[in-house]
């Protein structure tokens, strides 16, 4: 196991995710950014916006936002800046139960969107469609899928996705498979 300086590695991960959330690139995350992100994921997989999966994703992201702004918005301006995000995420990832409570509904909603044929399994092709919403290249999505498929059965379960979320946000091991959540884009040189 190769352990990087914890603060530097986690801050890099938090910064990357902050960038995913800041949809209009104005340097802060607000409710509009989160709903835009949800819409981008829904559109990336071609899901109708009035479907149960789409409304579930929108609801999960709305709830996630409400929890995050209550927890991280220390100046109470209705926005989260990069420093608030870093400090708040360090606090959240320090509590496994708080992290799971905050992230599981969004992970499950994303997983359901990925599972295009509703067979209870997410294939590499299905995973790749959602990864496009994160700006991940098809090659990086393929590499990420291979690393996240922990049982090598050719599919991702919601539990494998939760492990990836948890490891990405909490692990200081640069070789952890969870660092592949967004493909090779995050790999440490």
Short mmCIF file of N, CA and C in Angstrom, two decimals:
data_model
loop_
_atom_site.label_atom_id
_atom_site.label_comp_id
_atom_site.label_asym_id
_atom_site.label_seq_id
_atom_site.Cartn_x
_atom_site.Cartn_y
_atom_site.Cartn_z
N UNK A 1 0.85 -1.18 0.00
CA UNK A 1 0.00 0.00 0.00
C UNK A 1 0.89 1.24 0.00
N UNK A 2 0.60 2.17 -0.89
CA UNK A 2 1.33 3.42 -0.95
C UNK A 2 0.42 4.51 -0.41
N UNK A 3 0.79 5.09 0.70
CA UNK A 3 -0.04 6.12 1.33
C UNK A 3 0.55 7.49 1.01
N UNK A 4 -0.27 8.34 0.43
CA UNK A 4 0.14 9.70 0.11
C UNK A 4 -0.16 10.58 1.32
N UNK A 5 0.45 11.74 1.37
CA UNK A 5 0.07 12.66 2.45
C UNK A 5 -1.45 12.86 2.40
N UNK A 6 -2.12 12.54 3.50
CA UNK A 6 -3.58 12.48 3.54
C UNK A 6 -4.24 13.75 3.06
N UNK A 7 -3.85 14.88 3.57
CA UNK A 7 -4.53 16.13 3.23
C UNK A 7 -4.38 16.42 1.74
N UNK A 8 -3.18 16.29 1.20
CA UNK A 8 -2.96 16.59 -0.22
C UNK A 8 -3.80 15.69 -1.12
N UNK A 9 -3.78 14.39 -0.87
CA UNK A 9 -4.52 13.45 -1.72
C UNK A 9 -6.03 13.68 -1.60
N UNK A 10 -6.53 13.78 -0.40
CA UNK A 10 -7.96 14.00 -0.23
C UNK A 10 -8.38 15.34 -0.81
N UNK A 11 -7.58 16.39 -0.63
CA UNK A 11 -7.92 17.68 -1.21
C UNK A 11 -7.98 17.60 -2.73
N UNK A 12 -7.07 16.86 -3.35
CA UNK A 12 -7.12 16.70 -4.81
C UNK A 12 -8.42 16.03 -5.23
N UNK A 13 -8.82 15.01 -4.47
CA UNK A 13 -10.08 14.32 -4.79
C UNK A 13 -11.27 15.26 -4.57
N UNK A 14 -11.27 15.96 -3.45
CA UNK A 14 -12.37 16.89 -3.17
C UNK A 14 -12.44 17.97 -4.25
N UNK A 15 -11.29 18.48 -4.67
CA UNK A 15 -11.26 19.51 -5.70
C UNK A 15 -11.82 19.00 -7.02
N UNK A 16 -11.48 17.75 -7.36
CA UNK A 16 -12.00 17.17 -8.59
C UNK A 16 -13.53 17.07 -8.53
N UNK A 17 -14.05 16.60 -7.42
CA UNK A 17 -15.49 16.46 -7.27
C UNK A 17 -16.19 17.82 -7.19
N UNK A 18 -15.54 18.79 -6.56
CA UNK A 18 -16.08 20.14 -6.55
C UNK A 18 -16.23 20.63 -8.00
N UNK A 19 -15.22 20.36 -8.82
CA UNK A 19 -15.28 20.74 -10.23
C UNK A 19 -16.43 20.06 -10.97
N UNK A 20 -16.71 18.80 -10.63
CA UNK A 20 -17.87 18.12 -11.24
C UNK A 20 -19.17 18.82 -10.86
N UNK A 21 -19.25 19.26 -9.61
CA UNK A 21 -20.48 19.88 -9.12
C UNK A 21 -20.66 21.31 -9.63
N UNK A 22 -19.57 22.06 -9.78
CA UNK A 22 -19.64 23.47 -10.20
C UNK A 22 -19.89 23.52 -11.71
N UNK A 23 -21.13 23.26 -12.08
CA UNK A 23 -21.49 23.11 -13.49
C UNK A 23 -21.30 24.38 -14.32
N UNK A 24 -21.46 25.55 -13.74
CA UNK A 24 -21.30 26.78 -14.52
C UNK A 24 -19.92 27.41 -14.32
N UNK A 25 -19.04 26.71 -13.61
CA UNK A 25 -17.64 27.14 -13.42
C UNK A 25 -17.50 28.54 -12.86
N UNK A 26 -18.38 28.90 -11.91
CA UNK A 26 -18.27 30.23 -11.31
C UNK A 26 -17.54 30.21 -9.97
N UNK A 27 -16.98 29.05 -9.60
CA UNK A 27 -16.18 28.97 -8.39
C UNK A 27 -16.94 28.65 -7.12
N UNK A 28 -18.25 28.47 -7.24
CA UNK A 28 -19.08 28.05 -6.10
C UNK A 28 -20.08 27.02 -6.59
N UNK A 29 -20.58 26.23 -5.66
CA UNK A 29 -21.64 25.27 -5.97
C UNK A 29 -22.92 25.75 -5.30
N UNK A 30 -23.99 25.78 -6.08
CA UNK A 30 -25.29 26.15 -5.53
C UNK A 30 -26.33 25.15 -6.02
N UNK A 31 -27.57 25.35 -5.63
CA UNK A 31 -28.64 24.41 -5.97
C UNK A 31 -28.78 24.23 -7.47
N UNK A 32 -28.64 25.31 -8.23
CA UNK A 32 -28.76 25.22 -9.69
C UNK A 32 -27.68 24.32 -10.28
N UNK A 33 -26.46 24.39 -9.72
CA UNK A 33 -25.38 23.52 -10.20
C UNK A 33 -25.75 22.06 -9.99
N UNK A 34 -26.29 21.74 -8.83
CA UNK A 34 -26.59 20.34 -8.51
C UNK A 34 -27.72 19.83 -9.40
N UNK A 35 -28.73 20.62 -9.62
CA UNK A 35 -29.81 20.18 -10.50
C UNK A 35 -29.34 20.10 -11.95
N UNK A 36 -28.45 20.98 -12.35
CA UNK A 36 -27.87 20.91 -13.69
C UNK A 36 -27.05 19.64 -13.84
N UNK A 37 -26.28 19.32 -12.80
CA UNK A 37 -25.50 18.07 -12.82
C UNK A 37 -26.44 16.87 -12.96
N UNK A 38 -27.50 16.83 -12.17
CA UNK A 38 -28.45 15.71 -12.24
C UNK A 38 -29.04 15.61 -13.65
N UNK A 39 -29.42 16.74 -14.22
CA UNK A 39 -29.98 16.74 -15.58
C UNK A 39 -28.96 16.25 -16.59
N UNK A 40 -27.71 16.62 -16.39
CA UNK A 40 -26.65 16.19 -17.31
C UNK A 40 -26.47 14.67 -17.27
N UNK A 41 -26.53 14.09 -16.08
CA UNK A 41 -26.41 12.63 -15.95
C UNK A 41 -27.61 11.96 -16.59
N UNK A 42 -28.80 12.47 -16.34
CA UNK A 42 -30.02 11.90 -16.91
C UNK A 42 -29.95 11.95 -18.44
N UNK A 43 -29.55 13.09 -18.98
CA UNK A 43 -29.45 13.22 -20.44
C UNK A 43 -28.36 12.31 -21.02
N UNK A 44 -27.26 12.13 -20.30
CA UNK A 44 -26.15 11.32 -20.80
C UNK A 44 -26.57 9.88 -21.06
N UNK A 45 -27.50 9.38 -20.27
CA UNK A 45 -27.95 8.00 -20.47
C UNK A 45 -29.19 7.92 -21.34
N UNK A 46 -29.74 9.07 -21.72
CA UNK A 46 -30.93 9.08 -22.57
C UNK A 46 -32.21 8.74 -21.85
N UNK A 47 -32.25 9.01 -20.56
CA UNK A 47 -33.45 8.71 -19.76
C UNK A 47 -34.46 9.84 -19.93
N UNK A 48 -35.74 9.51 -20.15
CA UNK A 48 -36.76 10.57 -20.21
C UNK A 48 -36.83 11.30 -18.85
N UNK A 49 -36.94 12.60 -18.89
CA UNK A 49 -36.90 13.39 -17.66
C UNK A 49 -38.10 13.18 -16.75
N UNK A 50 -39.18 12.60 -17.28
CA UNK A 50 -40.35 12.36 -16.44
C UNK A 50 -40.43 10.91 -15.95
N UNK A 51 -39.39 10.14 -16.18
CA UNK A 51 -39.40 8.74 -15.75
C UNK A 51 -39.14 8.62 -14.25
N UNK A 52 -39.50 7.51 -13.65
CA UNK A 52 -39.20 7.30 -12.23
C UNK A 52 -37.69 7.36 -11.93
N UNK A 53 -36.86 6.86 -12.82
CA UNK A 53 -35.41 6.91 -12.60
C UNK A 53 -34.92 8.35 -12.59
N UNK A 54 -35.40 9.15 -13.54
CA UNK A 54 -34.98 10.56 -13.62
C UNK A 54 -35.47 11.34 -12.40
N UNK A 55 -36.72 11.16 -12.05
CA UNK A 55 -37.22 11.90 -10.88
C UNK A 55 -36.53 11.42 -9.61
N UNK A 56 -36.17 10.14 -9.56
CA UNK A 56 -35.41 9.64 -8.41
C UNK A 56 -34.03 10.29 -8.33
N UNK A 57 -33.38 10.47 -9.47
CA UNK A 57 -32.08 11.12 -9.50
C UNK A 57 -32.21 12.58 -9.08
N UNK A 58 -33.20 13.27 -9.60
CA UNK A 58 -33.40 14.67 -9.24
C UNK A 58 -33.70 14.81 -7.74
N UNK A 59 -34.52 13.92 -7.22
CA UNK A 59 -34.86 13.95 -5.79
C UNK A 59 -33.62 13.66 -4.94
N UNK A 60 -32.85 12.65 -5.33
CA UNK A 60 -31.64 12.30 -4.57
C UNK A 60 -30.65 13.47 -4.57
N UNK A 61 -30.48 14.11 -5.72
CA UNK A 61 -29.56 15.25 -5.78
C UNK A 61 -30.08 16.45 -5.00
N UNK A 62 -31.39 16.68 -5.05
CA UNK A 62 -31.97 17.78 -4.26
C UNK A 62 -31.76 17.53 -2.78
N UNK A 63 -32.02 16.30 -2.33
CA UNK A 63 -31.82 15.97 -0.92
C UNK A 63 -30.34 16.06 -0.54
N UNK A 64 -29.47 15.60 -1.45
CA UNK A 64 -28.03 15.68 -1.20
C UNK A 64 -27.63 17.15 -1.04
N UNK A 65 -28.13 17.99 -1.93
CA UNK A 65 -27.80 19.41 -1.86
C UNK A 65 -28.28 20.01 -0.53
N UNK A 66 -29.49 19.74 -0.15
CA UNK A 66 -30.03 20.31 1.09
C UNK A 66 -29.18 19.90 2.30
N UNK A 67 -28.76 18.64 2.33
CA UNK A 67 -27.89 18.19 3.41
C UNK A 67 -26.52 18.83 3.36
N UNK A 68 -25.97 18.93 2.15
CA UNK A 68 -24.62 19.49 2.00
C UNK A 68 -24.60 20.98 2.33
N UNK A 69 -25.57 21.72 1.85
CA UNK A 69 -25.55 23.16 2.13
C UNK A 69 -25.77 23.41 3.62
N UNK A 70 -26.59 22.59 4.28
CA UNK A 70 -26.79 22.74 5.72
C UNK A 70 -25.51 22.43 6.49
N UNK A 71 -24.75 21.47 6.01
CA UNK A 71 -23.54 21.03 6.70
C UNK A 71 -22.30 21.84 6.32
N UNK A 72 -22.16 22.22 5.05
CA UNK A 72 -20.91 22.81 4.57
C UNK A 72 -20.94 24.33 4.40
N UNK A 73 -22.08 24.92 4.22
CA UNK A 73 -22.18 26.36 3.95
C UNK A 73 -22.04 27.15 5.24
N UNK A 74 -20.79 27.33 5.66
CA UNK A 74 -20.54 27.95 6.96
C UNK A 74 -20.90 29.43 7.01
N UNK A 75 -20.85 30.13 5.87
CA UNK A 75 -21.21 31.54 5.89
C UNK A 75 -22.69 31.78 5.54
N UNK A 76 -23.42 30.69 5.34
CA UNK A 76 -24.88 30.73 5.12
C UNK A 76 -25.30 31.64 3.96
N UNK A 77 -24.51 31.58 2.86
CA UNK A 77 -24.88 32.38 1.69
C UNK A 77 -25.59 31.56 0.62
N UNK A 78 -25.91 30.29 0.93
CA UNK A 78 -26.61 29.44 -0.03
C UNK A 78 -25.71 28.85 -1.09
N UNK A 79 -24.40 28.98 -0.89
CA UNK A 79 -23.42 28.48 -1.85
C UNK A 79 -22.29 27.82 -1.07
N UNK A 80 -21.62 26.91 -1.73
CA UNK A 80 -20.46 26.26 -1.13
C UNK A 80 -19.24 26.60 -1.96
N UNK A 81 -18.25 27.21 -1.32
CA UNK A 81 -17.01 27.54 -2.03
C UNK A 81 -16.02 26.38 -1.84
N UNK A 82 -14.92 26.39 -2.59
CA UNK A 82 -13.98 25.26 -2.50
C UNK A 82 -13.46 24.99 -1.09
N UNK A 83 -13.19 26.03 -0.32
CA UNK A 83 -12.68 25.82 1.03
C UNK A 83 -13.75 25.22 1.94
N UNK A 84 -14.97 25.72 1.84
CA UNK A 84 -16.06 25.14 2.62
C UNK A 84 -16.24 23.66 2.26
N UNK A 85 -16.12 23.37 0.97
CA UNK A 85 -16.29 21.99 0.52
C UNK A 85 -15.20 21.09 1.10
N UNK A 86 -13.95 21.53 1.00
CA UNK A 86 -12.84 20.73 1.55
C UNK A 86 -13.00 20.48 3.04
N UNK A 87 -13.21 21.53 3.78
CA UNK A 87 -13.31 21.40 5.24
C UNK A 87 -14.51 20.52 5.61
N UNK A 88 -15.64 20.77 5.00
CA UNK A 88 -16.84 20.01 5.29
C UNK A 88 -16.72 18.55 4.89
N UNK A 89 -16.11 18.29 3.74
CA UNK A 89 -15.95 16.91 3.31
C UNK A 89 -15.00 16.15 4.23
N UNK A 90 -13.98 16.81 4.71
CA UNK A 90 -13.09 16.13 5.68
C UNK A 90 -13.88 15.69 6.91
N UNK A 91 -14.80 16.53 7.34
CA UNK A 91 -15.63 16.21 8.49
C UNK A 91 -16.57 15.04 8.17
N UNK A 92 -17.20 15.08 7.00
CA UNK A 92 -18.15 14.03 6.62
C UNK A 92 -17.46 12.69 6.41
N UNK A 93 -16.32 12.69 5.72
CA UNK A 93 -15.65 11.40 5.47
C UNK A 93 -15.05 10.83 6.74
N UNK A 94 -14.91 11.66 7.76
CA UNK A 94 -14.42 11.17 9.04
C UNK A 94 -15.45 10.34 9.80
N UNK A 95 -16.69 10.37 9.34
CA UNK A 95 -17.77 9.60 9.95
C UNK A 95 -18.36 8.67 8.90
N UNK A 96 -18.02 7.39 8.93
CA UNK A 96 -18.55 6.47 7.92
C UNK A 96 -20.08 6.48 7.82
N UNK A 97 -20.77 6.59 8.93
CA UNK A 97 -22.23 6.59 8.87
C UNK A 97 -22.75 7.87 8.21
N UNK A 98 -22.12 9.01 8.51
CA UNK A 98 -22.53 10.27 7.87
C UNK A 98 -22.23 10.24 6.38
N UNK A 99 -21.08 9.69 6.02
CA UNK A 99 -20.72 9.60 4.59
C UNK A 99 -21.72 8.72 3.85
N UNK A 100 -22.00 7.54 4.40
CA UNK A 100 -22.94 6.64 3.73
C UNK A 100 -24.33 7.25 3.64
N UNK A 101 -24.78 7.94 4.69
CA UNK A 101 -26.09 8.57 4.66
C UNK A 101 -26.16 9.65 3.59
N UNK A 102 -25.07 10.39 3.40
CA UNK A 102 -25.05 11.46 2.40
C UNK A 102 -24.90 10.92 0.98
N UNK A 103 -24.09 9.89 0.81
CA UNK A 103 -23.75 9.45 -0.55
C UNK A 103 -24.57 8.29 -1.09
N UNK A 104 -25.08 7.42 -0.24
CA UNK A 104 -25.78 6.23 -0.73
C UNK A 104 -26.99 6.56 -1.62
N UNK A 105 -27.87 7.49 -1.25
CA UNK A 105 -29.01 7.77 -2.13
C UNK A 105 -28.59 8.24 -3.53
N UNK A 106 -27.53 9.06 -3.61
CA UNK A 106 -27.06 9.52 -4.92
C UNK A 106 -26.41 8.36 -5.67
N UNK A 107 -25.60 7.55 -4.99
CA UNK A 107 -24.97 6.39 -5.64
C UNK A 107 -26.04 5.44 -6.18
N UNK A 108 -27.08 5.19 -5.39
CA UNK A 108 -28.15 4.30 -5.84
C UNK A 108 -28.90 4.89 -7.03
N UNK A 109 -29.15 6.20 -7.01
CA UNK A 109 -29.85 6.84 -8.13
C UNK A 109 -29.00 6.77 -9.40
N UNK A 110 -27.71 7.00 -9.27
CA UNK A 110 -26.81 6.90 -10.42
C UNK A 110 -26.78 5.46 -10.93
N UNK A 111 -26.68 4.50 -10.01
CA UNK A 111 -26.65 3.10 -10.39
C UNK A 111 -27.91 2.71 -11.15
N UNK A 112 -29.08 3.18 -10.68
CA UNK A 112 -30.34 2.87 -11.37
C UNK A 112 -30.35 3.47 -12.77
N UNK A 113 -29.82 4.69 -12.91
CA UNK A 113 -29.73 5.29 -14.24
C UNK A 113 -28.80 4.49 -15.14
N UNK A 114 -27.71 4.00 -14.57
CA UNK A 114 -26.77 3.18 -15.35
C UNK A 114 -27.43 1.91 -15.84
N UNK A 115 -28.25 1.30 -15.02
CA UNK A 115 -28.87 0.01 -15.33
C UNK A 115 -30.00 0.22 -16.33
N UNK A 116 -29.63 0.45 -17.57
CA UNK A 116 -30.58 0.83 -18.61
C UNK A 116 -31.64 -0.23 -18.87
N UNK A 117 -31.27 -1.52 -18.77
CA UNK A 117 -32.24 -2.57 -19.07
C UNK A 117 -32.91 -3.14 -17.82
N UNK A 118 -32.67 -2.51 -16.69
CA UNK A 118 -33.31 -2.90 -15.42
C UNK A 118 -33.11 -4.37 -15.05
N UNK A 119 -31.93 -4.90 -15.38
CA UNK A 119 -31.68 -6.30 -15.05
C UNK A 119 -30.94 -6.46 -13.72
N UNK A 120 -30.73 -5.34 -13.01
CA UNK A 120 -30.06 -5.40 -11.71
C UNK A 120 -28.55 -5.43 -11.80
N UNK A 121 -28.02 -5.26 -13.01
CA UNK A 121 -26.58 -5.25 -13.22
C UNK A 121 -26.21 -4.08 -14.11
N UNK A 122 -25.05 -3.49 -13.84
CA UNK A 122 -24.55 -2.39 -14.66
C UNK A 122 -23.34 -2.90 -15.43
N UNK A 123 -23.45 -2.88 -16.75
CA UNK A 123 -22.36 -3.33 -17.61
C UNK A 123 -21.39 -2.19 -17.88
N UNK A 124 -20.29 -2.51 -18.50
CA UNK A 124 -19.29 -1.50 -18.85
C UNK A 124 -19.88 -0.44 -19.78
N UNK A 125 -20.70 -0.85 -20.73
CA UNK A 125 -21.33 0.09 -21.66
C UNK A 125 -22.27 1.02 -20.92
N UNK A 126 -23.08 0.47 -20.01
CA UNK A 126 -24.01 1.29 -19.23
C UNK A 126 -23.26 2.26 -18.32
N UNK A 127 -22.19 1.79 -17.69
CA UNK A 127 -21.37 2.64 -16.81
C UNK A 127 -20.74 3.77 -17.61
N UNK A 128 -20.27 3.47 -18.80
CA UNK A 128 -19.60 4.47 -19.63
C UNK A 128 -20.51 5.64 -19.98
N UNK A 129 -21.79 5.36 -20.21
CA UNK A 129 -22.73 6.43 -20.56
C UNK A 129 -22.82 7.47 -19.45
N UNK A 130 -22.89 7.01 -18.20
CA UNK A 130 -22.96 7.95 -17.08
C UNK A 130 -21.63 8.68 -16.91
N UNK A 131 -20.54 7.99 -17.13
CA UNK A 131 -19.23 8.61 -16.96
C UNK A 131 -19.04 9.79 -17.91
N UNK A 132 -19.69 9.77 -19.06
CA UNK A 132 -19.60 10.91 -19.99
C UNK A 132 -20.08 12.19 -19.33
N UNK A 133 -21.06 12.09 -18.44
CA UNK A 133 -21.57 13.28 -17.74
C UNK A 133 -20.53 13.87 -16.81
N UNK A 134 -19.57 13.04 -16.37
CA UNK A 134 -18.49 13.51 -15.52
C UNK A 134 -17.30 14.00 -16.36
N UNK A 135 -17.39 13.90 -17.68
CA UNK A 135 -16.29 14.30 -18.54
C UNK A 135 -15.23 13.23 -18.70
N UNK A 136 -15.55 12.00 -18.30
CA UNK A 136 -14.61 10.90 -18.41
C UNK A 136 -14.59 10.40 -19.85
N UNK A 137 -13.41 10.16 -20.39
CA UNK A 137 -13.31 9.64 -21.75
C UNK A 137 -13.79 8.19 -21.78
N UNK A 138 -14.21 7.70 -22.94
CA UNK A 138 -14.63 6.29 -23.02
C UNK A 138 -13.53 5.32 -22.57
N UNK A 139 -12.29 5.60 -22.92
CA UNK A 139 -11.18 4.73 -22.50
C UNK A 139 -11.02 4.75 -20.98
N UNK A 140 -11.10 5.92 -20.38
CA UNK A 140 -10.98 6.01 -18.93
C UNK A 140 -12.17 5.36 -18.23
N UNK A 141 -13.35 5.47 -18.81
CA UNK A 141 -14.52 4.80 -18.24
C UNK A 141 -14.32 3.29 -18.27
N UNK A 142 -13.76 2.78 -19.36
CA UNK A 142 -13.50 1.35 -19.46
C UNK A 142 -12.49 0.90 -18.41
N UNK A 143 -11.40 1.67 -18.28
CA UNK A 143 -10.38 1.34 -17.27
C UNK A 143 -10.96 1.41 -15.87
N UNK A 144 -11.75 2.44 -15.61
CA UNK A 144 -12.37 2.58 -14.30
C UNK A 144 -13.30 1.42 -14.00
N UNK A 145 -14.10 1.04 -14.97
CA UNK A 145 -15.02 -0.09 -14.78
C UNK A 145 -14.25 -1.35 -14.40
N UNK A 146 -13.18 -1.61 -15.10
CA UNK A 146 -12.38 -2.82 -14.81
C UNK A 146 -11.86 -2.81 -13.37
N UNK A 147 -11.42 -1.66 -12.89
CA UNK A 147 -10.91 -1.56 -11.52
C UNK A 147 -12.01 -1.64 -10.48
N UNK A 148 -13.20 -1.13 -10.80
CA UNK A 148 -14.29 -1.09 -9.83
C UNK A 148 -15.08 -2.41 -9.77
N UNK A 149 -14.97 -3.22 -10.80
CA UNK A 149 -15.63 -4.53 -10.83
C UNK A 149 -14.83 -5.49 -9.96
N UNK A 150 -15.02 -5.39 -8.66
CA UNK A 150 -14.18 -6.09 -7.69
C UNK A 150 -14.27 -7.60 -7.78
N UNK A 151 -15.44 -8.13 -8.18
CA UNK A 151 -15.56 -9.59 -8.27
C UNK A 151 -15.32 -10.10 -9.70
N UNK A 152 -14.94 -9.19 -10.60
CA UNK A 152 -14.61 -9.54 -11.99
C UNK A 152 -15.71 -10.34 -12.70
N UNK A 153 -16.97 -9.97 -12.42
CA UNK A 153 -18.06 -10.68 -13.08
C UNK A 153 -18.58 -9.94 -14.31
N UNK A 154 -17.94 -8.83 -14.69
CA UNK A 154 -18.35 -8.07 -15.86
C UNK A 154 -19.50 -7.11 -15.61
N UNK A 155 -19.89 -6.94 -14.35
CA UNK A 155 -20.95 -6.00 -14.00
C UNK A 155 -20.57 -5.30 -12.70
N UNK A 156 -21.23 -4.17 -12.45
CA UNK A 156 -21.07 -3.46 -11.18
C UNK A 156 -22.37 -3.58 -10.40
N UNK A 157 -22.24 -3.87 -9.13
CA UNK A 157 -23.39 -3.86 -8.23
C UNK A 157 -23.44 -2.50 -7.55
N UNK A 158 -24.56 -2.18 -6.93
CA UNK A 158 -24.66 -0.93 -6.19
C UNK A 158 -23.64 -0.94 -5.05
N UNK A 159 -23.36 -2.12 -4.48
CA UNK A 159 -22.36 -2.20 -3.41
C UNK A 159 -20.96 -1.89 -3.94
N UNK A 160 -20.63 -2.38 -5.13
CA UNK A 160 -19.33 -2.06 -5.71
C UNK A 160 -19.21 -0.56 -5.98
N UNK A 161 -20.31 0.06 -6.41
CA UNK A 161 -20.30 1.51 -6.63
C UNK A 161 -20.15 2.25 -5.31
N UNK A 162 -20.82 1.79 -4.26
CA UNK A 162 -20.68 2.42 -2.94
C UNK A 162 -19.25 2.28 -2.42
N UNK A 163 -18.65 1.12 -2.61
CA UNK A 163 -17.26 0.93 -2.19
C UNK A 163 -16.37 1.91 -2.94
N UNK A 164 -16.61 2.07 -4.23
CA UNK A 164 -15.81 3.01 -5.02
C UNK A 164 -15.99 4.44 -4.52
N UNK A 165 -17.24 4.86 -4.27
CA UNK A 165 -17.50 6.20 -3.73
C UNK A 165 -16.75 6.39 -2.42
N UNK A 166 -16.94 5.43 -1.51
CA UNK A 166 -16.33 5.53 -0.18
C UNK A 166 -14.81 5.58 -0.29
N UNK A 167 -14.23 4.68 -1.09
CA UNK A 167 -12.78 4.65 -1.22
C UNK A 167 -12.25 5.91 -1.90
N UNK A 168 -12.95 6.40 -2.91
CA UNK A 168 -12.49 7.61 -3.58
C UNK A 168 -12.42 8.77 -2.60
N UNK A 169 -13.47 8.94 -1.83
CA UNK A 169 -13.55 10.09 -0.92
C UNK A 169 -12.75 9.93 0.37
N UNK A 170 -12.42 8.71 0.76
CA UNK A 170 -11.81 8.53 2.08
C UNK A 170 -10.41 7.93 2.07
N UNK A 171 -10.04 7.22 1.03
CA UNK A 171 -8.78 6.49 1.06
C UNK A 171 -7.58 7.39 0.77
N UNK A 172 -6.53 7.18 1.53
CA UNK A 172 -5.27 7.89 1.27
C UNK A 172 -4.26 6.96 0.60
N UNK A 173 -4.71 5.79 0.17
CA UNK A 173 -3.87 4.84 -0.55
C UNK A 173 -3.98 5.18 -2.04
N UNK A 174 -2.89 5.65 -2.64
CA UNK A 174 -2.93 6.05 -4.05
C UNK A 174 -3.21 4.88 -4.98
N UNK A 175 -3.04 3.66 -4.49
CA UNK A 175 -3.28 2.48 -5.32
C UNK A 175 -4.68 1.89 -5.12
N UNK A 176 -5.51 2.53 -4.35
CA UNK A 176 -6.84 2.01 -4.07
C UNK A 176 -7.68 2.01 -5.35
N UNK A 177 -8.43 0.94 -5.55
CA UNK A 177 -9.28 0.84 -6.74
C UNK A 177 -10.30 1.97 -6.83
N UNK A 178 -10.77 2.49 -5.69
CA UNK A 178 -11.74 3.57 -5.70
C UNK A 178 -11.23 4.83 -6.39
N UNK A 179 -9.91 4.98 -6.47
CA UNK A 179 -9.35 6.13 -7.18
C UNK A 179 -9.64 6.09 -8.67
N UNK A 180 -10.14 4.97 -9.16
CA UNK A 180 -10.48 4.80 -10.57
C UNK A 180 -11.94 5.16 -10.86
N UNK A 181 -12.64 5.72 -9.88
CA UNK A 181 -14.05 6.04 -10.07
C UNK A 181 -14.28 6.88 -11.33
N UNK A 182 -13.34 7.74 -11.64
CA UNK A 182 -13.45 8.58 -12.84
C UNK A 182 -12.38 8.23 -13.86
N UNK A 183 -11.95 6.98 -13.87
CA UNK A 183 -10.96 6.51 -14.82
C UNK A 183 -9.58 6.99 -14.45
N UNK A 184 -8.71 7.04 -15.42
CA UNK A 184 -7.30 7.37 -15.20
C UNK A 184 -7.09 8.86 -14.97
N UNK A 185 -8.13 9.67 -15.12
CA UNK A 185 -7.98 11.12 -14.97
C UNK A 185 -7.43 11.52 -13.61
N UNK A 186 -7.66 10.70 -12.59
CA UNK A 186 -7.22 11.07 -11.26
C UNK A 186 -5.94 10.38 -10.83
N UNK A 187 -5.42 9.50 -11.61
CA UNK A 187 -4.29 8.70 -11.18
C UNK A 187 -3.08 9.56 -10.82
N UNK A 188 -2.41 9.15 -9.78
CA UNK A 188 -1.25 9.88 -9.27
C UNK A 188 -0.05 9.52 -10.12
N UNK A 189 0.67 10.54 -10.56
CA UNK A 189 1.86 10.30 -11.40
C UNK A 189 3.00 9.73 -10.58
#
